[in-house]
Amino acid sequence: MTLYIGRESSKLWKRICAEVITEINLLAANWKYLLAGLVCQYIHGLAARGVHYIHRPGPTLQDAGFFLLPELGQDRAYISETLFSFIFLSFVLWTFHPFIFKSKKIYTVLIWCRVLAFLVASQFLRIITFYSTQLPGPNYHCREGSKLARLPPPDSVFEVLLINFPRGVLYGCGDLIFSSHMIFSLVFVRTYQKYGTQRFIKQLAWLLVVIQSFLIVASRKHYTVDVVVAWYTVNLVVFFIDKKLAELPDRTNGAASFLLPLSTKDKDSKTKEENHKLLNGISGDPADRRQRTQVNGKTLDDVNTVHADATMNVA
């Protein structure tokens, strides 16, 4: 038993080391994309912090979800955050599973480059939206009478730049349309839907996102419109950007093409290859690749023509 555990541990250690070397090489080639994505995450947090300074509490707007879903209350508002944390951590752990498990379909660095591209595009649209119109926040700490509903003017620029993490993120107001929680959840679930292998987990993930949508409204963190807009906006963003990004390399071939070339580059390289073939007398159409024979210094495409010509010369 001890021998078996030692042998398996040795195999696992070798697998982890090999994966680390592979991912380091990918990181060296793609660190700019990851860094840009992380910087954009900070900018998104900074924008959410900034809109809190101009937030003005007021009466809660009429909302269909508030009529249909009973209010959870402040004591049970943590249920929504707990579910979101579970989705978030589960996805993060899944992206690192190639370091341990034998079944490897993704590269961790490349999958995060892709995820950050989806997040940045969605968050950019979100920033434009919630700065266009500031709605009175429906959350408990954003209502009239709460000390956190309005932020006093900052004493220095550093107070704004530091964002007061994580308290400033958890108790923000004004960044409503559309829900940031739904952005992360939908991006994660759509990514697993494409690159995951377990059908049951895919179905469970979509069910959890639907449940989270109701919990966000029931906990009064967002209006229903914030969740509805997130559902179609994020899905459309992921759909169109995913078509522009180069597909992840197949791990079965052991090749890792470095992200992020656009698909248009692939088309250009293919066009150049076809032009090169044409210049060398090779047709791009397989139906046009007939046997070519030279007779009396002339190139003939049809062998039957050659025979006919030879018969006439004999006569």
PDB file of C-alpha atoms in Angstrom:
ATOM      1  CA  MET A   1       0.000   0.000   0.000  1.00  0.00           C
ATOM      2  CA  THR A   2       2.810   2.392   0.921  1.00  0.00           C
ATOM      3  CA  LEU A   3       4.628   1.520  -2.315  1.00  0.00           C
ATOM      4  CA  TYR A   4       1.496   2.246  -4.371  1.00  0.00           C
ATOM      5  CA  ILE A   5       0.954   5.625  -2.673  1.00  0.00           C
ATOM      6  CA  GLY A   6       4.611   6.523  -3.204  1.00  0.00           C
ATOM      7  CA  ARG A   7       4.468   5.600  -6.903  1.00  0.00           C
ATOM      8  CA  GLU A   8       1.262   7.564  -7.494  1.00  0.00           C
ATOM      9  CA  SER A   9       2.643  10.556  -5.604  1.00  0.00           C
ATOM     10  CA  SER A  10       5.723  10.492  -7.812  1.00  0.00           C
ATOM     11  CA  LYS A  11       3.574  10.429 -10.951  1.00  0.00           C
ATOM     12  CA  LEU A  12       1.455  13.304  -9.658  1.00  0.00           C
ATOM     13  CA  TRP A  13       4.548  15.361  -8.845  1.00  0.00           C
ATOM     14  CA  LYS A  14       5.983  14.778 -12.334  1.00  0.00           C
ATOM     15  CA  ARG A  15       2.651  15.722 -13.889  1.00  0.00           C
ATOM     16  CA  ILE A  16       2.496  18.955 -11.873  1.00  0.00           C
ATOM     17  CA  CYS A  17       6.091  19.869 -12.775  1.00  0.00           C
ATOM     18  CA  ALA A  18       5.480  19.253 -16.488  1.00  0.00           C
ATOM     19  CA  GLU A  19       2.316  21.338 -16.374  1.00  0.00           C
ATOM     20  CA  VAL A  20       4.059  24.160 -14.537  1.00  0.00           C
ATOM     21  CA  ILE A  21       6.768  24.320 -17.210  1.00  0.00           C
ATOM     22  CA  THR A  22       4.146  24.390 -19.980  1.00  0.00           C
ATOM     23  CA  GLU A  23       2.102  27.115 -18.288  1.00  0.00           C
ATOM     24  CA  ILE A  24       5.208  29.224 -17.567  1.00  0.00           C
ATOM     25  CA  ASN A  25       6.049  29.178 -21.270  1.00  0.00           C
ATOM     26  CA  LEU A  26       2.493  30.233 -22.104  1.00  0.00           C
ATOM     27  CA  LEU A  27       2.611  32.914 -19.415  1.00  0.00           C
ATOM     28  CA  ALA A  28       5.834  34.301 -20.869  1.00  0.00           C
ATOM     29  CA  ALA A  29       4.084  34.657 -24.227  1.00  0.00           C
ATOM     30  CA  ASN A  30       0.753  36.002 -22.947  1.00  0.00           C
ATOM     31  CA  TRP A  31       1.535  37.946 -19.771  1.00  0.00           C
ATOM     32  CA  LYS A  32       0.608  41.236 -21.446  1.00  0.00           C
ATOM     33  CA  TYR A  33      -2.949  40.052 -22.045  1.00  0.00           C
ATOM     34  CA  LEU A  34      -3.329  38.830 -18.467  1.00  0.00           C
ATOM     35  CA  LEU A  35      -1.865  42.041 -17.042  1.00  0.00           C
ATOM     36  CA  ALA A  36      -4.141  44.185 -19.208  1.00  0.00           C
ATOM     37  CA  GLY A  37      -7.151  42.152 -18.077  1.00  0.00           C
ATOM     38  CA  LEU A  38      -6.236  42.557 -14.404  1.00  0.00           C
ATOM     39  CA  VAL A  39      -5.647  46.289 -14.824  1.00  0.00           C
ATOM     40  CA  CYS A  40      -9.101  46.583 -16.408  1.00  0.00           C
ATOM     41  CA  GLN A  41     -10.548  44.795 -13.378  1.00  0.00           C
ATOM     42  CA  TYR A  42      -9.072  47.520 -11.191  1.00  0.00           C
ATOM     43  CA  ILE A  43     -10.416  50.235 -13.511  1.00  0.00           C
ATOM     44  CA  HIS A  44     -13.867  48.667 -13.276  1.00  0.00           C
ATOM     45  CA  GLY A  45     -13.654  48.724  -9.471  1.00  0.00           C
ATOM     46  CA  LEU A  46     -12.450  52.325  -9.601  1.00  0.00           C
ATOM     47  CA  ALA A  47     -15.396  53.312 -11.790  1.00  0.00           C
ATOM     48  CA  ALA A  48     -17.845  51.607  -9.419  1.00  0.00           C
ATOM     49  CA  ARG A  49     -16.252  53.449  -6.520  1.00  0.00           C
ATOM     50  CA  GLY A  50     -16.497  56.756  -8.385  1.00  0.00           C
ATOM     51  CA  VAL A  51     -20.208  56.444  -9.134  1.00  0.00           C
ATOM     52  CA  HIS A  52     -20.856  55.932  -5.411  1.00  0.00           C
ATOM     53  CA  TYR A  53     -19.727  59.540  -4.807  1.00  0.00           C
ATOM     54  CA  ILE A  54     -22.472  60.879  -7.067  1.00  0.00           C
ATOM     55  CA  HIS A  55     -25.153  58.415  -5.917  1.00  0.00           C
ATOM     56  CA  ARG A  56     -28.249  60.057  -4.435  1.00  0.00           C
ATOM     57  CA  PRO A  57     -30.621  57.832  -2.432  1.00  0.00           C
ATOM     58  CA  GLY A  58     -34.313  58.054  -3.132  1.00  0.00           C
ATOM     59  CA  PRO A  59     -37.538  56.056  -3.185  1.00  0.00           C
ATOM     60  CA  THR A  60     -37.147  52.522  -4.515  1.00  0.00           C
ATOM     61  CA  LEU A  61     -38.353  52.306  -8.090  1.00  0.00           C
ATOM     62  CA  GLN A  62     -41.345  50.207  -9.088  1.00  0.00           C
ATOM     63  CA  ASP A  63     -40.043  46.779 -10.035  1.00  0.00           C
ATOM     64  CA  ALA A  64     -41.856  43.657 -11.224  1.00  0.00           C
ATOM     65  CA  GLY A  65     -39.355  41.356  -9.507  1.00  0.00           C
ATOM     66  CA  PHE A  66     -39.935  43.072  -6.174  1.00  0.00           C
ATOM     67  CA  PHE A  67     -43.663  42.329  -6.459  1.00  0.00           C
ATOM     68  CA  LEU A  68     -43.159  38.687  -7.447  1.00  0.00           C
ATOM     69  CA  LEU A  69     -40.260  37.724  -5.158  1.00  0.00           C
ATOM     70  CA  PRO A  70     -40.479  38.101  -1.373  1.00  0.00           C
ATOM     71  CA  GLU A  71     -37.742  40.165   0.203  1.00  0.00           C
ATOM     72  CA  LEU A  72     -35.062  38.066   1.907  1.00  0.00           C
ATOM     73  CA  GLY A  73     -34.211  40.777   4.405  1.00  0.00           C
ATOM     74  CA  GLN A  74     -30.847  41.911   5.705  1.00  0.00           C
ATOM     75  CA  ASP A  75     -30.404  38.800   7.846  1.00  0.00           C
ATOM     76  CA  ARG A  76     -30.588  36.466   4.829  1.00  0.00           C
ATOM     77  CA  ALA A  77     -29.021  38.676   2.174  1.00  0.00           C
ATOM     78  CA  TYR A  78     -25.816  36.636   2.528  1.00  0.00           C
ATOM     79  CA  ILE A  79     -27.440  33.714   0.661  1.00  0.00           C
ATOM     80  CA  SER A  80     -26.947  35.443  -2.683  1.00  0.00           C
ATOM     81  CA  GLU A  81     -23.290  36.229  -1.960  1.00  0.00           C
ATOM     82  CA  THR A  82     -22.676  32.680  -0.760  1.00  0.00           C
ATOM     83  CA  LEU A  83     -23.969  31.198  -4.002  1.00  0.00           C
ATOM     84  CA  PHE A  84     -21.919  33.650  -6.058  1.00  0.00           C
ATOM     85  CA  SER A  85     -18.783  32.806  -4.080  1.00  0.00           C
ATOM     86  CA  PHE A  86     -19.406  29.103  -4.712  1.00  0.00           C
ATOM     87  CA  ILE A  87     -19.722  29.654  -8.478  1.00  0.00           C
ATOM     88  CA  PHE A  88     -16.645  31.883  -8.532  1.00  0.00           C
ATOM     89  CA  LEU A  89     -14.368  29.569  -6.538  1.00  0.00           C
ATOM     90  CA  SER A  90     -15.581  26.458  -8.362  1.00  0.00           C
ATOM     91  CA  PHE A  91     -14.667  27.955 -11.719  1.00  0.00           C
ATOM     92  CA  VAL A  92     -11.264  29.149 -10.524  1.00  0.00           C
ATOM     93  CA  LEU A  93     -10.435  25.681  -9.199  1.00  0.00           C
ATOM     94  CA  TRP A  94     -11.591  24.084 -12.462  1.00  0.00           C
ATOM     95  CA  THR A  95      -9.243  26.272 -14.511  1.00  0.00           C
ATOM     96  CA  PHE A  96      -6.314  24.824 -12.511  1.00  0.00           C
ATOM     97  CA  HIS A  97      -7.399  21.184 -12.789  1.00  0.00           C
ATOM     98  CA  PRO A  98      -4.851  20.383 -15.570  1.00  0.00           C
ATOM     99  CA  PHE A  99      -2.108  20.586 -12.937  1.00  0.00           C
ATOM    100  CA  ILE A 100      -3.513  17.521 -11.161  1.00  0.00           C
ATOM    101  CA  PHE A 101      -5.841  15.462 -13.351  1.00  0.00           C
ATOM    102  CA  LYS A 102      -4.821  13.425 -16.365  1.00  0.00           C
ATOM    103  CA  SER A 103      -7.767  14.509 -18.498  1.00  0.00           C
ATOM    104  CA  LYS A 104      -6.577  17.872 -19.811  1.00  0.00           C
ATOM    105  CA  LYS A 105      -8.587  19.837 -22.331  1.00  0.00           C
ATOM    106  CA  ILE A 106      -7.499  23.400 -21.530  1.00  0.00           C
ATOM    107  CA  TYR A 107      -4.409  25.431 -20.749  1.00  0.00           C
ATOM    108  CA  THR A 108      -4.884  27.550 -17.618  1.00  0.00           C
ATOM    109  CA  VAL A 109      -3.131  30.658 -18.971  1.00  0.00           C
ATOM    110  CA  LEU A 110      -4.994  30.582 -22.272  1.00  0.00           C
ATOM    111  CA  ILE A 111      -8.403  30.031 -20.702  1.00  0.00           C
ATOM    112  CA  TRP A 112      -7.885  33.027 -18.401  1.00  0.00           C
ATOM    113  CA  CYS A 113      -6.819  35.199 -21.343  1.00  0.00           C
ATOM    114  CA  ARG A 114     -10.117  34.309 -22.947  1.00  0.00           C
ATOM    115  CA  VAL A 115     -12.180  34.837 -19.783  1.00  0.00           C
ATOM    116  CA  LEU A 116     -10.599  38.220 -19.084  1.00  0.00           C
ATOM    117  CA  ALA A 117     -11.372  39.338 -22.649  1.00  0.00           C
ATOM    118  CA  PHE A 118     -15.056  38.525 -22.055  1.00  0.00           C
ATOM    119  CA  LEU A 119     -15.060  40.250 -18.664  1.00  0.00           C
ATOM    120  CA  VAL A 120     -13.352  43.424 -19.882  1.00  0.00           C
ATOM    121  CA  ALA A 121     -15.741  43.897 -22.813  1.00  0.00           C
ATOM    122  CA  SER A 122     -18.808  43.342 -20.613  1.00  0.00           C
ATOM    123  CA  GLN A 123     -17.522  45.612 -17.834  1.00  0.00           C
ATOM    124  CA  PHE A 124     -16.715  48.372 -20.317  1.00  0.00           C
ATOM    125  CA  LEU A 125     -20.351  48.373 -21.441  1.00  0.00           C
ATOM    126  CA  ARG A 126     -21.451  48.262 -17.807  1.00  0.00           C
ATOM    127  CA  ILE A 127     -19.396  51.349 -16.899  1.00  0.00           C
ATOM    128  CA  ILE A 128     -20.915  53.324 -19.779  1.00  0.00           C
ATOM    129  CA  THR A 129     -24.404  52.268 -18.723  1.00  0.00           C
ATOM    130  CA  PHE A 130     -24.346  53.050 -15.000  1.00  0.00           C
ATOM    131  CA  TYR A 131     -22.603  56.386 -15.547  1.00  0.00           C
ATOM    132  CA  SER A 132     -25.249  57.384 -18.102  1.00  0.00           C
ATOM    133  CA  THR A 133     -28.078  57.314 -15.536  1.00  0.00           C
ATOM    134  CA  GLN A 134     -27.750  56.937 -11.761  1.00  0.00           C
ATOM    135  CA  LEU A 135     -30.688  55.126 -10.197  1.00  0.00           C
ATOM    136  CA  PRO A 136     -31.457  55.138  -6.463  1.00  0.00           C
ATOM    137  CA  GLY A 137     -30.004  51.895  -5.125  1.00  0.00           C
ATOM    138  CA  PRO A 138     -32.506  49.317  -3.827  1.00  0.00           C
ATOM    139  CA  ASN A 139     -29.994  47.697  -1.480  1.00  0.00           C
ATOM    140  CA  TYR A 140     -30.452  48.254   2.243  1.00  0.00           C
ATOM    141  CA  HIS A 141     -27.306  50.317   2.713  1.00  0.00           C
ATOM    142  CA  CYS A 142     -28.168  52.501  -0.305  1.00  0.00           C
ATOM    143  CA  ARG A 143     -31.569  53.652   0.930  1.00  0.00           C
ATOM    144  CA  GLU A 144     -32.406  57.007   2.413  1.00  0.00           C
ATOM    145  CA  GLY A 145     -31.241  57.275   6.018  1.00  0.00           C
ATOM    146  CA  SER A 146     -28.276  54.926   5.681  1.00  0.00           C
ATOM    147  CA  LYS A 147     -24.844  56.379   6.395  1.00  0.00           C
ATOM    148  CA  LEU A 148     -23.395  54.420   3.488  1.00  0.00           C
ATOM    149  CA  ALA A 149     -25.889  55.728   0.924  1.00  0.00           C
ATOM    150  CA  ARG A 150     -23.721  58.784   0.266  1.00  0.00           C
ATOM    151  CA  LEU A 151     -19.965  59.020   0.360  1.00  0.00           C
ATOM    152  CA  PRO A 152     -18.414  62.242   1.679  1.00  0.00           C
ATOM    153  CA  PRO A 153     -16.031  64.008  -0.712  1.00  0.00           C
ATOM    154  CA  PRO A 154     -12.624  62.295  -0.631  1.00  0.00           C
ATOM    155  CA  ASP A 155      -9.842  63.939   1.356  1.00  0.00           C
ATOM    156  CA  SER A 156      -7.218  62.860  -1.183  1.00  0.00           C
ATOM    157  CA  VAL A 157      -6.900  61.095  -4.508  1.00  0.00           C
ATOM    158  CA  PHE A 158      -5.445  58.061  -2.747  1.00  0.00           C
ATOM    159  CA  GLU A 159      -8.742  57.529  -0.938  1.00  0.00           C
ATOM    160  CA  VAL A 160     -10.381  57.048  -4.335  1.00  0.00           C
ATOM    161  CA  LEU A 161      -7.595  54.986  -5.888  1.00  0.00           C
ATOM    162  CA  LEU A 162      -7.447  52.527  -2.985  1.00  0.00           C
ATOM    163  CA  ILE A 163     -11.180  51.759  -3.466  1.00  0.00           C
ATOM    164  CA  ASN A 164     -11.463  50.717   0.211  1.00  0.00           C
ATOM    165  CA  PHE A 165     -11.345  47.039  -0.771  1.00  0.00           C
ATOM    166  CA  PRO A 166     -13.293  44.899   0.055  1.00  0.00           C
ATOM    167  CA  ARG A 167     -15.702  47.109   1.996  1.00  0.00           C
ATOM    168  CA  GLY A 168     -15.997  49.557  -0.890  1.00  0.00           C
ATOM    169  CA  VAL A 169     -16.946  46.708  -3.226  1.00  0.00           C
ATOM    170  CA  LEU A 170     -19.474  45.072  -0.903  1.00  0.00           C
ATOM    171  CA  TYR A 171     -21.188  48.320   0.070  1.00  0.00           C
ATOM    172  CA  GLY A 172     -21.158  50.184  -3.222  1.00  0.00           C
ATOM    173  CA  CYS A 173     -24.138  52.123  -4.556  1.00  0.00           C
ATOM    174  CA  GLY A 174     -25.089  53.474  -7.948  1.00  0.00           C
ATOM    175  CA  ASP A 175     -23.431  50.832 -10.160  1.00  0.00           C
ATOM    176  CA  LEU A 176     -26.683  49.113 -11.043  1.00  0.00           C
ATOM    177  CA  ILE A 177     -27.269  48.506 -14.742  1.00  0.00           C
ATOM    178  CA  PHE A 178     -26.173  45.879 -15.293  1.00  0.00           C
ATOM    179  CA  SER A 179     -25.266  43.354 -12.580  1.00  0.00           C
ATOM    180  CA  SER A 180     -21.558  42.634 -12.130  1.00  0.00           C
ATOM    181  CA  HIS A 181     -22.360  39.378 -10.330  1.00  0.00           C
ATOM    182  CA  MET A 182     -24.212  38.195 -13.423  1.00  0.00           C
ATOM    183  CA  ILE A 183     -21.306  39.178 -15.671  1.00  0.00           C
ATOM    184  CA  PHE A 184     -18.897  36.918 -13.806  1.00  0.00           C
ATOM    185  CA  SER A 185     -21.387  34.081 -13.417  1.00  0.00           C
ATOM    186  CA  LEU A 186     -22.478  34.028 -17.059  1.00  0.00           C
ATOM    187  CA  VAL A 187     -18.924  34.289 -18.400  1.00  0.00           C
ATOM    188  CA  PHE A 188     -17.805  31.423 -16.160  1.00  0.00           C
ATOM    189  CA  VAL A 189     -20.743  29.185 -17.014  1.00  0.00           C
ATOM    190  CA  ARG A 190     -20.499  29.816 -20.765  1.00  0.00           C
ATOM    191  CA  THR A 191     -16.782  29.061 -20.658  1.00  0.00           C
ATOM    192  CA  TYR A 192     -17.355  25.771 -18.856  1.00  0.00           C
ATOM    193  CA  GLN A 193     -20.206  24.991 -21.244  1.00  0.00           C
ATOM    194  CA  LYS A 194     -17.720  25.118 -24.118  1.00  0.00           C
ATOM    195  CA  TYR A 195     -14.598  23.606 -22.558  1.00  0.00           C
ATOM    196  CA  GLY A 196     -15.953  21.515 -19.693  1.00  0.00           C
ATOM    197  CA  THR A 197     -16.457  17.767 -19.997  1.00  0.00           C
ATOM    198  CA  GLN A 198     -19.099  16.883 -17.399  1.00  0.00           C
ATOM    199  CA  ARG A 199     -22.633  17.238 -18.753  1.00  0.00           C
ATOM    200  CA  PHE A 200     -24.213  17.107 -15.299  1.00  0.00           C
ATOM    201  CA  ILE A 201     -22.017  19.969 -14.059  1.00  0.00           C
ATOM    202  CA  LYS A 202     -22.953  22.063 -17.097  1.00  0.00           C
ATOM    203  CA  GLN A 203     -26.648  21.607 -16.374  1.00  0.00           C
ATOM    204  CA  LEU A 204     -26.124  22.282 -12.670  1.00  0.00           C
ATOM    205  CA  ALA A 205     -24.122  25.438 -13.437  1.00  0.00           C
ATOM    206  CA  TRP A 206     -26.906  26.922 -15.570  1.00  0.00           C
ATOM    207  CA  LEU A 207     -29.442  26.069 -12.863  1.00  0.00           C
ATOM    208  CA  LEU A 208     -27.324  27.819 -10.234  1.00  0.00           C
ATOM    209  CA  VAL A 209     -27.052  30.951 -12.383  1.00  0.00           C
ATOM    210  CA  VAL A 210     -30.840  31.040 -12.788  1.00  0.00           C
ATOM    211  CA  ILE A 211     -31.263  30.647  -9.016  1.00  0.00           C
ATOM    212  CA  GLN A 212     -28.708  33.381  -8.428  1.00  0.00           C
ATOM    213  CA  SER A 213     -30.665  35.709 -10.712  1.00  0.00           C
ATOM    214  CA  PHE A 214     -33.725  35.351  -8.481  1.00  0.00           C
ATOM    215  CA  LEU A 215     -31.655  35.660  -5.294  1.00  0.00           C
ATOM    216  CA  ILE A 216     -30.073  38.921  -6.455  1.00  0.00           C
ATOM    217  CA  VAL A 217     -33.524  40.453  -6.931  1.00  0.00           C
ATOM    218  CA  ALA A 218     -34.916  38.896  -3.742  1.00  0.00           C
ATOM    219  CA  SER A 219     -32.019  40.268  -1.696  1.00  0.00           C
ATOM    220  CA  ARG A 220     -32.644  43.704  -3.281  1.00  0.00           C
ATOM    221  CA  LYS A 221     -29.058  44.035  -4.475  1.00  0.00           C
ATOM    222  CA  HIS A 222     -30.278  44.986  -7.961  1.00  0.00           C
ATOM    223  CA  TYR A 223     -33.432  45.818  -9.832  1.00  0.00           C
ATOM    224  CA  THR A 224     -34.834  43.173 -12.132  1.00  0.00           C
ATOM    225  CA  VAL A 225     -33.753  45.187 -15.173  1.00  0.00           C
ATOM    226  CA  ASP A 226     -30.115  44.891 -14.045  1.00  0.00           C
ATOM    227  CA  VAL A 227     -30.337  41.111 -14.176  1.00  0.00           C
ATOM    228  CA  VAL A 228     -32.356  40.951 -17.397  1.00  0.00           C
ATOM    229  CA  VAL A 229     -29.969  43.256 -19.275  1.00  0.00           C
ATOM    230  CA  ALA A 230     -27.007  41.218 -18.030  1.00  0.00           C
ATOM    231  CA  TRP A 231     -28.499  37.987 -19.401  1.00  0.00           C
ATOM    232  CA  TYR A 232     -28.692  39.105 -23.018  1.00  0.00           C
ATOM    233  CA  THR A 233     -25.757  41.568 -23.027  1.00  0.00           C
ATOM    234  CA  VAL A 234     -23.159  39.185 -21.591  1.00  0.00           C
ATOM    235  CA  ASN A 235     -24.296  36.286 -23.760  1.00  0.00           C
ATOM    236  CA  LEU A 236     -24.062  38.431 -26.892  1.00  0.00           C
ATOM    237  CA  VAL A 237     -20.656  39.801 -25.896  1.00  0.00           C
ATOM    238  CA  VAL A 238     -19.266  36.323 -25.276  1.00  0.00           C
ATOM    239  CA  PHE A 239     -20.767  35.023 -28.528  1.00  0.00           C
ATOM    240  CA  PHE A 240     -19.215  37.694 -30.757  1.00  0.00           C
ATOM    241  CA  ILE A 241     -15.823  37.946 -29.024  1.00  0.00           C
ATOM    242  CA  ASP A 242     -15.478  34.172 -28.948  1.00  0.00           C
ATOM    243  CA  LYS A 243     -15.815  34.154 -32.747  1.00  0.00           C
ATOM    244  CA  LYS A 244     -13.034  36.748 -33.070  1.00  0.00           C
ATOM    245  CA  LEU A 245     -10.525  35.045 -30.785  1.00  0.00           C
ATOM    246  CA  ALA A 246      -8.405  32.187 -32.064  1.00  0.00           C
ATOM    247  CA  GLU A 247      -9.611  28.809 -30.848  1.00  0.00           C
ATOM    248  CA  LEU A 248      -7.722  27.193 -27.991  1.00  0.00           C
ATOM    249  CA  PRO A 249      -5.179  24.577 -29.125  1.00  0.00           C
ATOM    250  CA  ASP A 250      -6.095  20.918 -28.850  1.00  0.00           C
ATOM    251  CA  ARG A 251      -4.204  19.378 -25.955  1.00  0.00           C
ATOM    252  CA  THR A 252      -4.200  15.948 -27.575  1.00  0.00           C
ATOM    253  CA  ASN A 253      -1.686  17.240 -30.136  1.00  0.00           C
ATOM    254  CA  GLY A 254       0.509  18.795 -27.459  1.00  0.00           C
ATOM    255  CA  ALA A 255       0.685  22.058 -29.367  1.00  0.00           C
ATOM    256  CA  ALA A 256      -0.042  25.444 -27.843  1.00  0.00           C
ATOM    257  CA  SER A 257      -0.457  28.249 -30.315  1.00  0.00           C
ATOM    258  CA  PHE A 258      -0.093  31.516 -28.491  1.00  0.00           C
ATOM    259  CA  LEU A 259      -3.175  33.635 -27.970  1.00  0.00           C
ATOM    260  CA  LEU A 260      -4.538  36.112 -29.102  1.00  0.00           C
ATOM    261  CA  PRO A 261      -4.329  36.222 -32.899  1.00  0.00           C
ATOM    262  CA  LEU A 262      -7.583  37.162 -34.532  1.00  0.00           C
ATOM    263  CA  SER A 263      -9.221  34.862 -36.995  1.00  0.00           C
ATOM    264  CA  THR A 264      -8.676  37.435 -39.756  1.00  0.00           C
ATOM    265  CA  LYS A 265      -4.944  36.766 -39.580  1.00  0.00           C
ATOM    266  CA  ASP A 266      -5.592  33.107 -40.194  1.00  0.00           C
ATOM    267  CA  LYS A 267      -7.634  34.046 -43.225  1.00  0.00           C
ATOM    268  CA  ASP A 268      -4.830  36.306 -44.527  1.00  0.00           C
ATOM    269  CA  SER A 269      -2.230  33.559 -44.154  1.00  0.00           C
ATOM    270  CA  LYS A 270      -4.509  31.138 -45.970  1.00  0.00           C
ATOM    271  CA  THR A 271      -5.011  33.636 -48.800  1.00  0.00           C
ATOM    272  CA  LYS A 272      -1.242  34.133 -49.134  1.00  0.00           C
ATOM    273  CA  GLU A 273      -0.746  30.386 -49.313  1.00  0.00           C
ATOM    274  CA  GLU A 274      -3.331  30.064 -52.065  1.00  0.00           C
ATOM    275  CA  ASN A 275      -1.728  32.920 -54.042  1.00  0.00           C
ATOM    276  CA  HIS A 276       1.655  31.231 -53.714  1.00  0.00           C
ATOM    277  CA  LYS A 277       0.208  28.034 -55.150  1.00  0.00           C
ATOM    278  CA  LEU A 278      -1.313  29.913 -58.074  1.00  0.00           C
ATOM    279  CA  LEU A 279       1.994  31.627 -58.870  1.00  0.00           C
ATOM    280  CA  ASN A 280       3.662  28.234 -59.037  1.00  0.00           C
ATOM    281  CA  GLY A 281       1.060  26.867 -61.403  1.00  0.00           C
ATOM    282  CA  ILE A 282      -0.901  24.928 -58.809  1.00  0.00           C
ATOM    283  CA  SER A 283      -4.608  25.496 -58.979  1.00  0.00           C
ATOM    284  CA  GLY A 284      -6.557  26.007 -55.795  1.00  0.00           C
ATOM    285  CA  ASP A 285      -9.536  24.077 -57.133  1.00  0.00           C
ATOM    286  CA  PRO A 286      -9.127  20.299 -56.774  1.00  0.00           C
ATOM    287  CA  ALA A 287     -11.511  19.753 -59.691  1.00  0.00           C
ATOM    288  CA  ASP A 288      -9.104  21.649 -61.964  1.00  0.00           C
ATOM    289  CA  ARG A 289      -6.085  19.502 -61.112  1.00  0.00           C
ATOM    290  CA  ARG A 290      -5.976  17.451 -64.328  1.00  0.00           C
ATOM    291  CA  GLN A 291      -2.977  15.757 -65.818  1.00  0.00           C
ATOM    292  CA  ARG A 292      -0.979  18.172 -67.995  1.00  0.00           C
ATOM    293  CA  THR A 293       1.148  16.849 -70.850  1.00  0.00           C
ATOM    294  CA  GLN A 294       3.542  18.660 -73.170  1.00  0.00           C
ATOM    295  CA  VAL A 295       3.392  17.976 -76.906  1.00  0.00           C
ATOM    296  CA  ASN A 296       5.532  19.925 -79.391  1.00  0.00           C
ATOM    297  CA  GLY A 297       6.349  22.512 -76.682  1.00  0.00           C
ATOM    298  CA  LYS A 298       2.677  23.121 -75.861  1.00  0.00           C
ATOM    299  CA  THR A 299       0.956  22.216 -72.632  1.00  0.00           C
ATOM    300  CA  LEU A 300      -2.235  20.231 -73.122  1.00  0.00           C
ATOM    301  CA  ASP A 301      -4.782  19.650 -70.385  1.00  0.00           C
ATOM    302  CA  ASP A 302      -6.467  16.592 -71.788  1.00  0.00           C
ATOM    303  CA  VAL A 303      -4.695  13.350 -72.621  1.00  0.00           C
ATOM    304  CA  ASN A 304      -7.307  12.571 -75.291  1.00  0.00           C
ATOM    305  CA  THR A 305      -6.252  15.731 -77.135  1.00  0.00           C
ATOM    306  CA  VAL A 306      -2.677  14.472 -77.165  1.00  0.00           C
ATOM    307  CA  HIS A 307      -3.757  11.208 -78.766  1.00  0.00           C
ATOM    308  CA  ALA A 308      -5.815  13.036 -81.391  1.00  0.00           C
ATOM    309  CA  ASP A 309      -2.925  15.317 -82.251  1.00  0.00           C
ATOM    310  CA  ALA A 310      -0.537  12.388 -82.544  1.00  0.00           C
ATOM    311  CA  THR A 311      -2.964  10.584 -84.884  1.00  0.00           C
ATOM    312  CA  MET A 312      -3.156  13.622 -87.185  1.00  0.00           C
ATOM    313  CA  ASN A 313       0.674  13.837 -87.375  1.00  0.00           C
ATOM    314  CA  VAL A 314       0.906  10.186 -88.400  1.00  0.00           C
ATOM    315  CA  ALA A 315      -1.680  10.697 -91.129  1.00  0.00           C
TER     316      ALA A 315
END
